[in-house]
Amino acid sequence: MAPTEGPPADKSQPWLPLVGGGNDGWSTETEATATCFCGAVQLKFPLQSVDETFICHCVDCRKVSVSMFTTNFTIADPYLTYTRGQDNITAYAQSRTIATGNIVTNYFCKTCGSLMYRASSGHKGLNAVRMGVVDDYRLHEGKLRPRVEQFVESRVGWLRPVEGMRQFEGSMWGGKIVAGGV
């Protein structure tokens, strides 16, 4: 993933909030950026190349995100490029807690620890990007709004299912659909 440039950030817009040290995120009709908390790492991706958007309640996502669930989107390797900071990424991989036995690699900013994305050996060439690092918050409600909830059997009891969303016990890739249609 070679570094690339993008348009200048419009810092006057409320949907591109100043968060942490990263204040140059941007989006257009066709692409957007994802920046770590300190601003050292920034990715860009074409919006039309986003595959699936989902909420994950698996215990690994809960632990690695220090939250009760994660929001993610999948995108193929060729479409996820670094605008800066590729040398500031560190990776941690393991398979011990993955039910399939696949190796899942987490890619973090070395400076601030932001988890940028994950990749599984079971889905070679596909990345699960954390939605929280996407700079344009409008996309969270629009083009990147999750369509699937997976590992719902691990969802905490005080959190309700998202109405109208496909619900899976286990992974959406091979799990059992329990609500929301095909």
PDB file of C-alpha atoms in Angstrom:
ATOM      1  CA  MET A   1       0.000   0.000   0.000  1.00  0.00           C
ATOM      2  CA  ALA A   2       1.847   3.061  -1.263  1.00  0.00           C
ATOM      3  CA  PRO A   3       1.241   6.505   0.303  1.00  0.00           C
ATOM      4  CA  THR A   4      -1.113   8.729  -1.693  1.00  0.00           C
ATOM      5  CA  GLU A   5      -2.515  12.237  -1.392  1.00  0.00           C
ATOM      6  CA  GLY A   6      -6.089  13.495  -1.164  1.00  0.00           C
ATOM      7  CA  PRO A   7      -7.984  16.761  -1.171  1.00  0.00           C
ATOM      8  CA  PRO A   8      -7.441  19.232   1.682  1.00  0.00           C
ATOM      9  CA  ALA A   9      -9.638  18.743   4.734  1.00  0.00           C
ATOM     10  CA  ASP A  10     -12.573  21.101   5.206  1.00  0.00           C
ATOM     11  CA  LYS A  11     -12.095  21.651   8.954  1.00  0.00           C
ATOM     12  CA  SER A  12     -15.144  23.919   9.197  1.00  0.00           C
ATOM     13  CA  GLN A  13     -17.545  21.002   8.801  1.00  0.00           C
ATOM     14  CA  PRO A  14     -19.095  19.382  11.903  1.00  0.00           C
ATOM     15  CA  TRP A  15     -19.068  15.933  10.304  1.00  0.00           C
ATOM     16  CA  LEU A  16     -15.259  16.040  10.230  1.00  0.00           C
ATOM     17  CA  PRO A  17     -14.685  16.758  13.930  1.00  0.00           C
ATOM     18  CA  LEU A  18     -11.306  17.571  15.417  1.00  0.00           C
ATOM     19  CA  VAL A  19     -10.470  14.420  17.350  1.00  0.00           C
ATOM     20  CA  GLY A  20      -7.093  13.702  18.904  1.00  0.00           C
ATOM     21  CA  GLY A  21      -4.164  14.757  16.729  1.00  0.00           C
ATOM     22  CA  GLY A  22      -5.723  13.959  13.360  1.00  0.00           C
ATOM     23  CA  ASN A  23      -7.417  16.963  11.796  1.00  0.00           C
ATOM     24  CA  ASP A  24      -6.956  16.481   8.061  1.00  0.00           C
ATOM     25  CA  GLY A  25      -9.482  13.759   7.260  1.00  0.00           C
ATOM     26  CA  TRP A  26     -11.671  14.199   4.201  1.00  0.00           C
ATOM     27  CA  SER A  27     -14.278  12.594   2.008  1.00  0.00           C
ATOM     28  CA  THR A  28     -15.635  13.082  -1.488  1.00  0.00           C
ATOM     29  CA  GLU A  29     -18.520  11.411  -3.295  1.00  0.00           C
ATOM     30  CA  THR A  30     -16.184   8.566  -4.228  1.00  0.00           C
ATOM     31  CA  GLU A  31     -13.607   8.118  -1.448  1.00  0.00           C
ATOM     32  CA  ALA A  32     -12.860   8.830   2.200  1.00  0.00           C
ATOM     33  CA  THR A  33     -10.132   8.667   4.833  1.00  0.00           C
ATOM     34  CA  ALA A  34      -9.693   6.824   8.110  1.00  0.00           C
ATOM     35  CA  THR A  35      -7.216   8.296  10.610  1.00  0.00           C
ATOM     36  CA  CYS A  36      -5.884   7.022  13.935  1.00  0.00           C
ATOM     37  CA  PHE A  37      -6.409   9.042  17.122  1.00  0.00           C
ATOM     38  CA  CYS A  38      -2.984  10.727  17.075  1.00  0.00           C
ATOM     39  CA  GLY A  39      -3.027  11.369  13.316  1.00  0.00           C
ATOM     40  CA  ALA A  40       0.169   9.441  12.512  1.00  0.00           C
ATOM     41  CA  VAL A  41      -1.637   6.841  10.366  1.00  0.00           C
ATOM     42  CA  GLN A  42      -4.161   7.625   7.667  1.00  0.00           C
ATOM     43  CA  LEU A  43      -5.811   5.315   5.154  1.00  0.00           C
ATOM     44  CA  LYS A  44      -8.024   6.134   2.197  1.00  0.00           C
ATOM     45  CA  PHE A  45     -10.533   3.939   0.434  1.00  0.00           C
ATOM     46  CA  PRO A  46     -13.037   4.173  -2.441  1.00  0.00           C
ATOM     47  CA  LEU A  47     -16.583   4.099  -1.095  1.00  0.00           C
ATOM     48  CA  GLN A  48     -17.868   1.913  -3.944  1.00  0.00           C
ATOM     49  CA  SER A  49     -15.378  -0.800  -2.908  1.00  0.00           C
ATOM     50  CA  VAL A  50     -16.845  -1.260   0.571  1.00  0.00           C
ATOM     51  CA  ASP A  51     -18.187  -4.805   0.674  1.00  0.00           C
ATOM     52  CA  GLU A  52     -20.127  -5.460   3.898  1.00  0.00           C
ATOM     53  CA  THR A  53     -20.883  -3.267   6.908  1.00  0.00           C
ATOM     54  CA  PHE A  54     -21.486  -4.917  10.248  1.00  0.00           C
ATOM     55  CA  ILE A  55     -21.602  -4.876  14.023  1.00  0.00           C
ATOM     56  CA  CYS A  56     -19.612  -7.623  15.726  1.00  0.00           C
ATOM     57  CA  HIS A  57     -20.317  -8.880  19.241  1.00  0.00           C
ATOM     58  CA  CYS A  58     -17.640 -11.617  19.300  1.00  0.00           C
ATOM     59  CA  VAL A  59     -15.558 -11.793  22.440  1.00  0.00           C
ATOM     60  CA  ASP A  60     -12.332 -11.006  20.560  1.00  0.00           C
ATOM     61  CA  CYS A  61     -13.767  -7.768  19.137  1.00  0.00           C
ATOM     62  CA  ARG A  62     -15.066  -6.846  22.575  1.00  0.00           C
ATOM     63  CA  LYS A  63     -11.657  -7.381  24.161  1.00  0.00           C
ATOM     64  CA  VAL A  64      -9.510  -5.760  21.458  1.00  0.00           C
ATOM     65  CA  SER A  65     -11.805  -2.706  21.232  1.00  0.00           C
ATOM     66  CA  VAL A  66     -12.359  -2.373  25.004  1.00  0.00           C
ATOM     67  CA  SER A  67     -16.071  -1.982  24.247  1.00  0.00           C
ATOM     68  CA  MET A  68     -19.148  -4.212  24.077  1.00  0.00           C
ATOM     69  CA  PHE A  69     -19.131  -4.453  20.255  1.00  0.00           C
ATOM     70  CA  THR A  70     -17.393  -3.103  17.178  1.00  0.00           C
ATOM     71  CA  THR A  71     -18.622  -1.514  13.960  1.00  0.00           C
ATOM     72  CA  ASN A  72     -16.719  -2.454  10.835  1.00  0.00           C
ATOM     73  CA  PHE A  73     -16.714  -2.579   7.080  1.00  0.00           C
ATOM     74  CA  THR A  74     -14.900  -4.971   4.797  1.00  0.00           C
ATOM     75  CA  ILE A  75     -12.774  -3.923   1.854  1.00  0.00           C
ATOM     76  CA  ALA A  76     -10.318  -5.787  -0.367  1.00  0.00           C
ATOM     77  CA  ASP A  77      -6.564  -5.180  -0.087  1.00  0.00           C
ATOM     78  CA  PRO A  78      -6.105  -3.265  -3.366  1.00  0.00           C
ATOM     79  CA  TYR A  79      -8.619  -0.610  -2.292  1.00  0.00           C
ATOM     80  CA  LEU A  80      -7.196   0.185   1.152  1.00  0.00           C
ATOM     81  CA  THR A  81      -4.205   2.511   0.736  1.00  0.00           C
ATOM     82  CA  TYR A  82      -2.059   4.487   3.140  1.00  0.00           C
ATOM     83  CA  THR A  83      -1.851   8.257   2.733  1.00  0.00           C
ATOM     84  CA  ARG A  84       0.748   8.209   5.534  1.00  0.00           C
ATOM     85  CA  GLY A  85       2.044   6.187   8.450  1.00  0.00           C
ATOM     86  CA  GLN A  86       2.400   2.680   7.046  1.00  0.00           C
ATOM     87  CA  ASP A  87       5.745   2.499   8.858  1.00  0.00           C
ATOM     88  CA  ASN A  88       3.906   3.444  12.066  1.00  0.00           C
ATOM     89  CA  ILE A  89       1.693   0.339  11.985  1.00  0.00           C
ATOM     90  CA  THR A  90       2.369  -2.644  14.210  1.00  0.00           C
ATOM     91  CA  ALA A  91       0.613  -5.981  13.962  1.00  0.00           C
ATOM     92  CA  TYR A  92      -0.513  -8.569  16.486  1.00  0.00           C
ATOM     93  CA  ALA A  93      -1.748 -11.946  15.248  1.00  0.00           C
ATOM     94  CA  GLN A  94      -3.233 -14.950  17.019  1.00  0.00           C
ATOM     95  CA  SER A  95      -5.578 -17.870  16.442  1.00  0.00           C
ATOM     96  CA  ARG A  96      -6.087 -19.264  19.951  1.00  0.00           C
ATOM     97  CA  THR A  97      -9.474 -17.612  20.561  1.00  0.00           C
ATOM     98  CA  ILE A  98     -10.784 -17.736  16.982  1.00  0.00           C
ATOM     99  CA  ALA A  99     -13.461 -20.471  16.694  1.00  0.00           C
ATOM    100  CA  THR A 100     -12.434 -21.353  13.125  1.00  0.00           C
ATOM    101  CA  GLY A 101      -8.756 -21.612  14.013  1.00  0.00           C
ATOM    102  CA  ASN A 102      -7.935 -18.903  11.465  1.00  0.00           C
ATOM    103  CA  ILE A 103      -5.177 -16.434  12.281  1.00  0.00           C
ATOM    104  CA  VAL A 104      -6.535 -12.915  12.788  1.00  0.00           C
ATOM    105  CA  THR A 105      -4.043 -10.066  12.520  1.00  0.00           C
ATOM    106  CA  ASN A 106      -4.791  -6.699  14.127  1.00  0.00           C
ATOM    107  CA  TYR A 107      -3.114  -3.579  12.701  1.00  0.00           C
ATOM    108  CA  PHE A 108      -2.527  -0.808  15.259  1.00  0.00           C
ATOM    109  CA  CYS A 109      -0.927   2.644  15.245  1.00  0.00           C
ATOM    110  CA  LYS A 110       2.368   2.297  17.168  1.00  0.00           C
ATOM    111  CA  THR A 111       1.958   5.759  18.702  1.00  0.00           C
ATOM    112  CA  CYS A 112      -1.629   5.921  19.979  1.00  0.00           C
ATOM    113  CA  GLY A 113      -2.711   2.276  19.781  1.00  0.00           C
ATOM    114  CA  SER A 114      -5.740   2.854  17.531  1.00  0.00           C
ATOM    115  CA  LEU A 115      -6.860  -0.388  15.919  1.00  0.00           C
ATOM    116  CA  MET A 116      -7.191   0.518  12.241  1.00  0.00           C
ATOM    117  CA  TYR A 117      -8.232  -2.823  10.769  1.00  0.00           C
ATOM    118  CA  ARG A 118      -8.102  -6.606  11.112  1.00  0.00           C
ATOM    119  CA  ALA A 119      -7.474  -9.360   8.582  1.00  0.00           C
ATOM    120  CA  SER A 120      -8.238 -13.086   8.819  1.00  0.00           C
ATOM    121  CA  SER A 121      -6.338 -15.923   7.174  1.00  0.00           C
ATOM    122  CA  GLY A 122      -9.765 -17.370   6.391  1.00  0.00           C
ATOM    123  CA  HIS A 123     -10.654 -14.368   4.210  1.00  0.00           C
ATOM    124  CA  LYS A 124      -7.381 -13.646   2.416  1.00  0.00           C
ATOM    125  CA  GLY A 125      -7.215 -10.221   0.820  1.00  0.00           C
ATOM    126  CA  LEU A 126     -10.148  -8.837   2.834  1.00  0.00           C
ATOM    127  CA  ASN A 127      -9.802  -6.298   5.657  1.00  0.00           C
ATOM    128  CA  ALA A 128     -12.269  -5.387   8.402  1.00  0.00           C
ATOM    129  CA  VAL A 129     -11.751  -1.656   8.942  1.00  0.00           C
ATOM    130  CA  ARG A 130     -12.963  -0.151  12.219  1.00  0.00           C
ATOM    131  CA  MET A 131     -15.689   2.358  11.470  1.00  0.00           C
ATOM    132  CA  GLY A 132     -14.621   4.596  14.361  1.00  0.00           C
ATOM    133  CA  VAL A 133     -11.461   5.641  12.500  1.00  0.00           C
ATOM    134  CA  VAL A 134     -13.430   6.906   9.464  1.00  0.00           C
ATOM    135  CA  ASP A 135     -13.092  10.684   9.526  1.00  0.00           C
ATOM    136  CA  ASP A 136     -16.405  11.747   7.952  1.00  0.00           C
ATOM    137  CA  TYR A 137     -19.038  10.963  10.564  1.00  0.00           C
ATOM    138  CA  ARG A 138     -21.872  11.341   8.018  1.00  0.00           C
ATOM    139  CA  LEU A 139     -20.718   8.085   6.468  1.00  0.00           C
ATOM    140  CA  HIS A 140     -21.480   6.239   9.729  1.00  0.00           C
ATOM    141  CA  GLU A 141     -25.172   7.075   9.219  1.00  0.00           C
ATOM    142  CA  GLY A 142     -25.178   6.679   5.441  1.00  0.00           C
ATOM    143  CA  LYS A 143     -22.981   4.599   3.154  1.00  0.00           C
ATOM    144  CA  LEU A 144     -21.270   2.787   6.046  1.00  0.00           C
ATOM    145  CA  ARG A 145     -24.356   2.152   8.187  1.00  0.00           C
ATOM    146  CA  PRO A 146     -24.126  -1.471   9.368  1.00  0.00           C
ATOM    147  CA  ARG A 147     -26.461  -3.982   7.707  1.00  0.00           C
ATOM    148  CA  VAL A 148     -25.512  -7.048   9.765  1.00  0.00           C
ATOM    149  CA  GLU A 149     -25.079  -7.953  13.431  1.00  0.00           C
ATOM    150  CA  GLN A 150     -22.942 -11.035  14.006  1.00  0.00           C
ATOM    151  CA  PHE A 151     -22.148 -13.169  17.052  1.00  0.00           C
ATOM    152  CA  VAL A 152     -25.457 -12.001  18.540  1.00  0.00           C
ATOM    153  CA  GLU A 153     -25.277 -14.864  21.039  1.00  0.00           C
ATOM    154  CA  SER A 154     -22.453 -12.867  22.693  1.00  0.00           C
ATOM    155  CA  ARG A 155     -24.333  -9.540  22.710  1.00  0.00           C
ATOM    156  CA  VAL A 156     -24.727  -8.114  26.218  1.00  0.00           C
ATOM    157  CA  GLY A 157     -28.247  -8.430  27.605  1.00  0.00           C
ATOM    158  CA  TRP A 158     -28.791  -4.696  28.054  1.00  0.00           C
ATOM    159  CA  LEU A 159     -28.161  -3.999  24.352  1.00  0.00           C
ATOM    160  CA  ARG A 160     -31.135  -4.515  22.042  1.00  0.00           C
ATOM    161  CA  PRO A 161     -30.909  -5.904  18.493  1.00  0.00           C
ATOM    162  CA  VAL A 162     -30.834  -3.222  15.810  1.00  0.00           C
ATOM    163  CA  GLU A 163     -34.260  -3.182  14.158  1.00  0.00           C
ATOM    164  CA  GLY A 164     -34.291  -4.406  10.565  1.00  0.00           C
ATOM    165  CA  MET A 165     -30.700  -5.618  10.624  1.00  0.00           C
ATOM    166  CA  ARG A 166     -29.767  -9.192   9.645  1.00  0.00           C
ATOM    167  CA  GLN A 167     -28.807 -11.073  12.819  1.00  0.00           C
ATOM    168  CA  PHE A 168     -26.349 -13.988  12.856  1.00  0.00           C
ATOM    169  CA  GLU A 169     -25.346 -16.456  15.530  1.00  0.00           C
ATOM    170  CA  GLY A 170     -21.659 -16.777  14.783  1.00  0.00           C
ATOM    171  CA  SER A 171     -20.090 -15.143  11.765  1.00  0.00           C
ATOM    172  CA  MET A 172     -22.086 -13.784   8.840  1.00  0.00           C
ATOM    173  CA  TRP A 173     -19.820 -16.039   6.738  1.00  0.00           C
ATOM    174  CA  GLY A 174     -21.273 -19.396   7.690  1.00  0.00           C
ATOM    175  CA  GLY A 175     -23.194 -18.556  10.849  1.00  0.00           C
ATOM    176  CA  LYS A 176     -26.888 -19.173  11.416  1.00  0.00           C
ATOM    177  CA  ILE A 177     -29.194 -16.299  10.471  1.00  0.00           C
ATOM    178  CA  VAL A 178     -31.680 -15.758  13.297  1.00  0.00           C
ATOM    179  CA  ALA A 179     -33.461 -12.551  12.222  1.00  0.00           C
ATOM    180  CA  GLY A 180     -33.727 -10.060   9.393  1.00  0.00           C
ATOM    181  CA  GLY A 181     -34.082 -12.220   6.305  1.00  0.00           C
ATOM    182  CA  VAL A 182     -31.574 -13.664   3.899  1.00  0.00           C
TER     183      VAL A 182
END
